[in-house]
Coordinates of C-alpha atoms in Angstrom, one line a residue:
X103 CA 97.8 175.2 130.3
X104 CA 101.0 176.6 129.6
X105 CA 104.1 173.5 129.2
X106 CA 107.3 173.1 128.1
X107 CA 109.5 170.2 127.6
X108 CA 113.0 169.0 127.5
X109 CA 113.8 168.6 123.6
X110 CA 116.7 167.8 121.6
X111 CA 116.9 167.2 118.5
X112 CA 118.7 164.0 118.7
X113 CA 120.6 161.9 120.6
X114 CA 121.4 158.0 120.5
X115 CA 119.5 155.6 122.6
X116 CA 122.6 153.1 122.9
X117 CA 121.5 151.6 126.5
X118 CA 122.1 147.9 126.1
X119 CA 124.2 145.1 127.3
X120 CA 127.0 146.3 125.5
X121 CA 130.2 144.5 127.7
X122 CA 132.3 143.3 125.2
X123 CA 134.5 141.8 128.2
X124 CA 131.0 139.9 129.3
X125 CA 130.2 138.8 125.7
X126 CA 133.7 137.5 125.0
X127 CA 134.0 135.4 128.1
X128 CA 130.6 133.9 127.5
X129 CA 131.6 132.8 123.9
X130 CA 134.5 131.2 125.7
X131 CA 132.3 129.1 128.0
X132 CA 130.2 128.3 125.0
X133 CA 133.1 127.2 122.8
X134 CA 134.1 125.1 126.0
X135 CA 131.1 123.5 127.1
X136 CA 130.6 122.4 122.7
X137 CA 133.9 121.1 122.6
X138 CA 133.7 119.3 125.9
X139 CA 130.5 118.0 124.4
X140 CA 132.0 116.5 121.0
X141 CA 134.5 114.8 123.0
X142 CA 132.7 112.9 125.3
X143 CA 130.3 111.6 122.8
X144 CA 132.8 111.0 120.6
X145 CA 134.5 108.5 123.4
X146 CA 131.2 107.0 124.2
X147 CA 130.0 105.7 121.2
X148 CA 133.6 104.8 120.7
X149 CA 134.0 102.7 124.3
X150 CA 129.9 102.2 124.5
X151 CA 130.0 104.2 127.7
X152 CA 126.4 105.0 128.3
X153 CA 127.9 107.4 131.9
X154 CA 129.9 109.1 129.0
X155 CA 127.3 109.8 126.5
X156 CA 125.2 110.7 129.4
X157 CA 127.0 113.7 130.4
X158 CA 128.0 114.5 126.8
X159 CA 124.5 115.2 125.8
X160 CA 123.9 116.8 129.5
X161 CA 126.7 119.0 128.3
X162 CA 125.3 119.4 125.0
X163 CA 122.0 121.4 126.9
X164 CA 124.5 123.2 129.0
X165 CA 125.6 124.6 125.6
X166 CA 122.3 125.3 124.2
X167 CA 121.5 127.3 127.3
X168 CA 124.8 129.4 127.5
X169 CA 124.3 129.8 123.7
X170 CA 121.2 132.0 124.3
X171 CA 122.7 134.1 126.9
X172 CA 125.5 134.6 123.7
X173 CA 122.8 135.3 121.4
X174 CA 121.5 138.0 123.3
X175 CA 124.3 140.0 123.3
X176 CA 124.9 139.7 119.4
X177 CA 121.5 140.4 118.9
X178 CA 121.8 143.5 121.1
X179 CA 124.9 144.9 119.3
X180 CA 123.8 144.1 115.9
X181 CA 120.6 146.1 116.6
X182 CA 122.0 149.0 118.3
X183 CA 121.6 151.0 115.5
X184 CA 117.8 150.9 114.4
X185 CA 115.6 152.5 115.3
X186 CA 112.8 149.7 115.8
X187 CA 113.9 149.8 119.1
X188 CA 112.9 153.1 120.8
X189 CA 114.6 152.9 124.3
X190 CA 117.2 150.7 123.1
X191 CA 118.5 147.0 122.9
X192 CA 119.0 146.8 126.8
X193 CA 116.0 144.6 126.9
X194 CA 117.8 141.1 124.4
X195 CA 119.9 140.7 127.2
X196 CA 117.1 141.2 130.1
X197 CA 115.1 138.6 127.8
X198 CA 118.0 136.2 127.6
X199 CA 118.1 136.3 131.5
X200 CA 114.8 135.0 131.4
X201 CA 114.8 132.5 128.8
X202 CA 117.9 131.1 130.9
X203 CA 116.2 131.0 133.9
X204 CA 113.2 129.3 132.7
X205 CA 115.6 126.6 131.2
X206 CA 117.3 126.6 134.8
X207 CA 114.3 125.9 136.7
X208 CA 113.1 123.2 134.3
X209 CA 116.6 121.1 134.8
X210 CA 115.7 122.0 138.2
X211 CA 112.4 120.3 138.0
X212 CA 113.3 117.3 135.7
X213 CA 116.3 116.5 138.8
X214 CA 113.9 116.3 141.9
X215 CA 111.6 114.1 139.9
X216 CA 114.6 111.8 138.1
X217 CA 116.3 111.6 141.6
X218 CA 112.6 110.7 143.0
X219 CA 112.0 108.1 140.6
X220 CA 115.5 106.4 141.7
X221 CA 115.3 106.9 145.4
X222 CA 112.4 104.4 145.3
X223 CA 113.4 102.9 142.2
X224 CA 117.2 102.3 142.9
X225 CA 119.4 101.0 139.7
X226 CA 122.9 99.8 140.3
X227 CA 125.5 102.4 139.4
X228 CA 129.5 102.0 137.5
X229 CA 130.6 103.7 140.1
X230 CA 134.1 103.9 139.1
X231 CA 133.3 105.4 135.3
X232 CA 130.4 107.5 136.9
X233 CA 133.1 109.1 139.4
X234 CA 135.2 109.7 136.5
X235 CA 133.2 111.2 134.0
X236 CA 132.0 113.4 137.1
X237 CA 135.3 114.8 137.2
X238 CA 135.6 115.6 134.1
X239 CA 132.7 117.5 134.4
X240 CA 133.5 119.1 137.3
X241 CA 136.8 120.6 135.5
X242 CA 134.9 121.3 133.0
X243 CA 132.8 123.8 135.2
X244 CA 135.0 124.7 137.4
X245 CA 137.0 126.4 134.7
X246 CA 133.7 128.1 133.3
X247 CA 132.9 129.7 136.8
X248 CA 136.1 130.5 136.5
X249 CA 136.1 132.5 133.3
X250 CA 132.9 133.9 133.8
X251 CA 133.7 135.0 137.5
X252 CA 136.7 137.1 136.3
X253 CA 134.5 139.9 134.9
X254 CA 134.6 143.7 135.5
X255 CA 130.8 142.7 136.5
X256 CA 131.4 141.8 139.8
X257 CA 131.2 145.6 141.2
X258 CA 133.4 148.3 140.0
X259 CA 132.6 152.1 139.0
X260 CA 133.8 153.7 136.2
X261 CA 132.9 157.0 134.8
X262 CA 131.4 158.1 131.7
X263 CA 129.2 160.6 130.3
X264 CA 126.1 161.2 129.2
X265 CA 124.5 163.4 126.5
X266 CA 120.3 164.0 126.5
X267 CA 118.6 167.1 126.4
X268 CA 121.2 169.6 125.7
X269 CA 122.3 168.6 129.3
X270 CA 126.0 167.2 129.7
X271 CA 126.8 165.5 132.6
X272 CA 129.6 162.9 134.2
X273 CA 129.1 160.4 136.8
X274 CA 130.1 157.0 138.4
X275 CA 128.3 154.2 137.3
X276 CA 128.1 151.9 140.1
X277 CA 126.8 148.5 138.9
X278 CA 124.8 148.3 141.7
X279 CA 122.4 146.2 139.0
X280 CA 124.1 143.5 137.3
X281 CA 124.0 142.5 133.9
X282 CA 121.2 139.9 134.0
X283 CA 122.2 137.8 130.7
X284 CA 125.6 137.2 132.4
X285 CA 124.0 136.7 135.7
X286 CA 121.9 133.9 134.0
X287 CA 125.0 132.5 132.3
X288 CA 127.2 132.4 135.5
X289 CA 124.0 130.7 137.7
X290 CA 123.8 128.1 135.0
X291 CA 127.5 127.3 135.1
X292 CA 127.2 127.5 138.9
X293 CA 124.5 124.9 139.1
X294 CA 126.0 122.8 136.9
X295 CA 129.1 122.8 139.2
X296 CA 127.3 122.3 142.3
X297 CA 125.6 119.8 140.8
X298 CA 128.6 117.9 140.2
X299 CA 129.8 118.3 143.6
X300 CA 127.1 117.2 145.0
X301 CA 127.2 113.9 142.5
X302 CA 130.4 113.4 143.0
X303 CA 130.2 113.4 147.0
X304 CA 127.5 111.0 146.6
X305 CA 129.2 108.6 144.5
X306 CA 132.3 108.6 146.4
X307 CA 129.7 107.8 149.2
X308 CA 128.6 104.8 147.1
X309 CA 131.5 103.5 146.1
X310 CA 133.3 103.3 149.6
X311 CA 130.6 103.4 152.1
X312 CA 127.9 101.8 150.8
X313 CA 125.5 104.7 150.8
X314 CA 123.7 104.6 147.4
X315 CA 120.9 106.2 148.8
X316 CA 122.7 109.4 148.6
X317 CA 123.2 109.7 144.7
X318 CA 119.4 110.6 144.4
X319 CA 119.1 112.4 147.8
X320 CA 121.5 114.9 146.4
X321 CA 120.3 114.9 143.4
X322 CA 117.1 116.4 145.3
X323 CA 118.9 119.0 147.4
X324 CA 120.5 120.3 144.0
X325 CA 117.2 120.6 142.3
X326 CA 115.6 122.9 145.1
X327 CA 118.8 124.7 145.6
X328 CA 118.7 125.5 141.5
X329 CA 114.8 126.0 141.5
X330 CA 115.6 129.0 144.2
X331 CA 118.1 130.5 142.0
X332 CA 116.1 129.8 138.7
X333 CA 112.7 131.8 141.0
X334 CA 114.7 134.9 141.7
X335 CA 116.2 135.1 138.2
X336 CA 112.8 134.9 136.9
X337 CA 111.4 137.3 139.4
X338 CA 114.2 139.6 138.6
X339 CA 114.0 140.2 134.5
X340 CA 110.6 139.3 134.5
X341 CA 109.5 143.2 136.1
X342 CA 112.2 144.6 134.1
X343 CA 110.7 143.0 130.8
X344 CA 107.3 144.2 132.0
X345 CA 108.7 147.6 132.7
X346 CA 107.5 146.9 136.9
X347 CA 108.0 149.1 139.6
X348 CA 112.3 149.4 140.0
X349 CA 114.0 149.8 143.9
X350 CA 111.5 152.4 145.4
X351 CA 114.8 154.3 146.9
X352 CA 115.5 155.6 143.2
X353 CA 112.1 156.7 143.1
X354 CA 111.8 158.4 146.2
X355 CA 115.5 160.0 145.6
X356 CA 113.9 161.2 142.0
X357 CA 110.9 162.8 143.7
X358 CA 113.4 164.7 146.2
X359 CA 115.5 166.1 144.1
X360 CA 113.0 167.1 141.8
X361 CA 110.7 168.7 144.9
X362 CA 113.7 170.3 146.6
X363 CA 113.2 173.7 146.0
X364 CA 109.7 173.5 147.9
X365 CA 108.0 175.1 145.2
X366 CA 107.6 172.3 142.8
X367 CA 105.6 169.1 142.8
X368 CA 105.2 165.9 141.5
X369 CA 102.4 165.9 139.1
X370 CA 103.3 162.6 137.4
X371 CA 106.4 160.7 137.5
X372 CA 107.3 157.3 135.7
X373 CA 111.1 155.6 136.2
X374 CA 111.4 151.9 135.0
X375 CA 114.6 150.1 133.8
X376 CA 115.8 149.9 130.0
X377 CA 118.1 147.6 130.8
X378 CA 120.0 145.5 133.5
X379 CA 121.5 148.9 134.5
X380 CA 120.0 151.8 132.9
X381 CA 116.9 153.2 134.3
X382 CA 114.4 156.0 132.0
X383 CA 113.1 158.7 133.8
X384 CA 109.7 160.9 132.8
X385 CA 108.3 163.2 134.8
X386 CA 105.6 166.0 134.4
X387 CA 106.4 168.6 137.0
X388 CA 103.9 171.4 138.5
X389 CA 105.8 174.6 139.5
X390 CA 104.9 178.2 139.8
X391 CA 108.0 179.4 139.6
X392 CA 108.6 179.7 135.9
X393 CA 111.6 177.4 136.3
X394 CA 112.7 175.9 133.2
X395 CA 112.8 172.0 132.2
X396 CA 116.7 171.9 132.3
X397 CA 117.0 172.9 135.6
X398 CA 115.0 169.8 136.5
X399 CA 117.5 167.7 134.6
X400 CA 120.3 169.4 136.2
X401 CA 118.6 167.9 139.8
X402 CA 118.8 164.6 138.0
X403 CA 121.6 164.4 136.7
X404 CA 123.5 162.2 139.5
X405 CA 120.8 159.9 140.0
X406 CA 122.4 156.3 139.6
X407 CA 122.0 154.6 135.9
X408 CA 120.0 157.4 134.9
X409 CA 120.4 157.0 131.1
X410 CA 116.9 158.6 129.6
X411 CA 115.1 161.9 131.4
X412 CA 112.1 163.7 129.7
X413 CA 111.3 166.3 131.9
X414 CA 107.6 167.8 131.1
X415 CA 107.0 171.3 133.1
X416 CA 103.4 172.9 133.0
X417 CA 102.9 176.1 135.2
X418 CA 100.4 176.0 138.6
X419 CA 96.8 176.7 138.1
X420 CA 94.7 176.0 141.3
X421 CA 94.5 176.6 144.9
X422 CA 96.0 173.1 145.6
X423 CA 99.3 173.7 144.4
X424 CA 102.6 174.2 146.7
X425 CA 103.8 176.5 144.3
X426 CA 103.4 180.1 144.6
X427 CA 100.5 180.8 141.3
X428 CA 101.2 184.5 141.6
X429 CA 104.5 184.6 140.9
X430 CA 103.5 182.1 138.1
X431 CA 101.2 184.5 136.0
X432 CA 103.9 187.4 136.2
X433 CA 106.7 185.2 134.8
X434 CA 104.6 184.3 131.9
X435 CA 104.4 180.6 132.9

């Protein structure tokens, strides 16, 4: 059986998490979160304020988790370049996601059991220190959402081009898939803020109403809220790092355009993410046509993200194909 693929002799395979915008603005969040950290254990061993060594070690995990979404990104730029990694670095950052999200969902967990424990085991609360070291908190993460939220990741298209198979082409990248480290970085900040609103609501509740019972109440309703988030995070970079079945509308797009002539079929077609963003197509194609392997990367060449296409033709054979044989054998396919 006759077949020909798309070659080229070589071409980079830079499809990572390569936003230095994202990267920087996590470092800043880190670099917050640490300092905010030294600072409030630094005043609670100094005042023996247990509310404020409390939250400084609560920010010291805060830290360590936004540290890993960090790391992924340095580790994804400084192995750009080798060629251990044969579709790329995408993957540090989709592996970041995860490692966040398992971190989220175990806060998550530890919170509905702590707040449990106290709803039926209630201990008396400083209210008034408690309420302020909340608020600190609270600015604390409120600027972070606030740093991380100002990124270009929040939807915007920008052109570029790509280079693969002796097949130029330009098109709009529309971000419809975020990056999934950052995602993880600004859920964590977000639950951490939400968390402290709720905390501080029910303190103020405490304080001048009475209502104790609320402190571990919210402390509940945070924990499920979190646990949701931390599910579909997992969910989400999980099938990517397993290389699972992407949005079947890309497929069935990548199946029509390759099909459209109404002579060629699908003999065997494979699309799965390298990345947050990038998605790697390979497809063998039946045709009798003679048609050539670029022209099937021509067809492909506005499908959304597509970063890596190998495009494997083999001419029609039996009675079952679509494709006119005849004309096969006399084109020499």
């Amino acid at each position: 059986m006759h077949s020909k693929t798309v070659n080229k002799i070589a071409h980079d395979h830079h499809f990572g998490e390569s936003d230095g915008k994202n990267e920087k603005r996590t470092l800043m969040v880190v670099l917050l979160t640490a300092s905010t950290m030294i600072v409030e254990i630094t005043a609670g061993y100094l005042t023996g304020s247990m509310a404020l060594l409390a939250d400084g070690w609560h920010m010291g995990t805060h830290a360590f988790a936004l540290g890993i979404s960090y790391a992924a990104y340095l580790l994804a730029r400084k192995h750009m370049e080798s060629s251990r990694f044969s579709f790329g670095t995408g993957k540090f950052g989709i592996l970041g996601g995860y490692t966040s999200a398992l971190f989220l969902g175990t806060t998550a967990l530890w919170m509905i059991y702590e707040s449990i424990h106290r709803l039926f085991n209630p201990v008396s609360i400083a209210f008034d220190e408690a309420i302020l070291v909340t608020i600190v908190g609270l600015t604390v993460n409120g600027a972070s959402v606030f740093i991380l939220h100002n990124s270009g990741e929040h939807g915007h298209d920008h052109g570029h081009s790509h280079h693969h198979h002796d097949h130029d082409h330009d098109h709009g990248h529309d971000h419809s898939h975020q990056d999934q480290n950052y995602k993880a970085a600004y859920l964590h900040v977000i639950a951490d803020t939400l968390t402290s609103v709720f905390a501080l609501a029910a303190l103020l509740a405490g304080r001048y109403l009475g209502w104790s019972f609320l402190d571990p109440v919210m402390g509940i309703v945070g924990g499920l809220l979190i646990s949701r988030w931390a599910y579909g995070l997992l969910k989400d970079t999980g099938l990517i790092l397993l290389d699972g079945e992407i949005d079947p509308e890309i497929r069935k797009q990548a199946v029509e355009l390759i099909e459209s002539d109404g002579e060629s079929r699908i003999a065997d077609l494979h699309v799965w993410r390298l990345g947050s963003k990038e998605v790697s197509i390979l497809a063998t194609v039946v045709t009798g046509e003679g048609r050539q392997p670029e022209e099937y990367q021509a067809r492909l060449a506005d499908l959304p993200n597509a970063a890596h296409v190998n495009v494997e033709v083999r001419a029609c054979q039996d009675h079952e194909c679509r494709c006119h044989c005849h004309d096969a054998q006399h084109s020499g396919g």
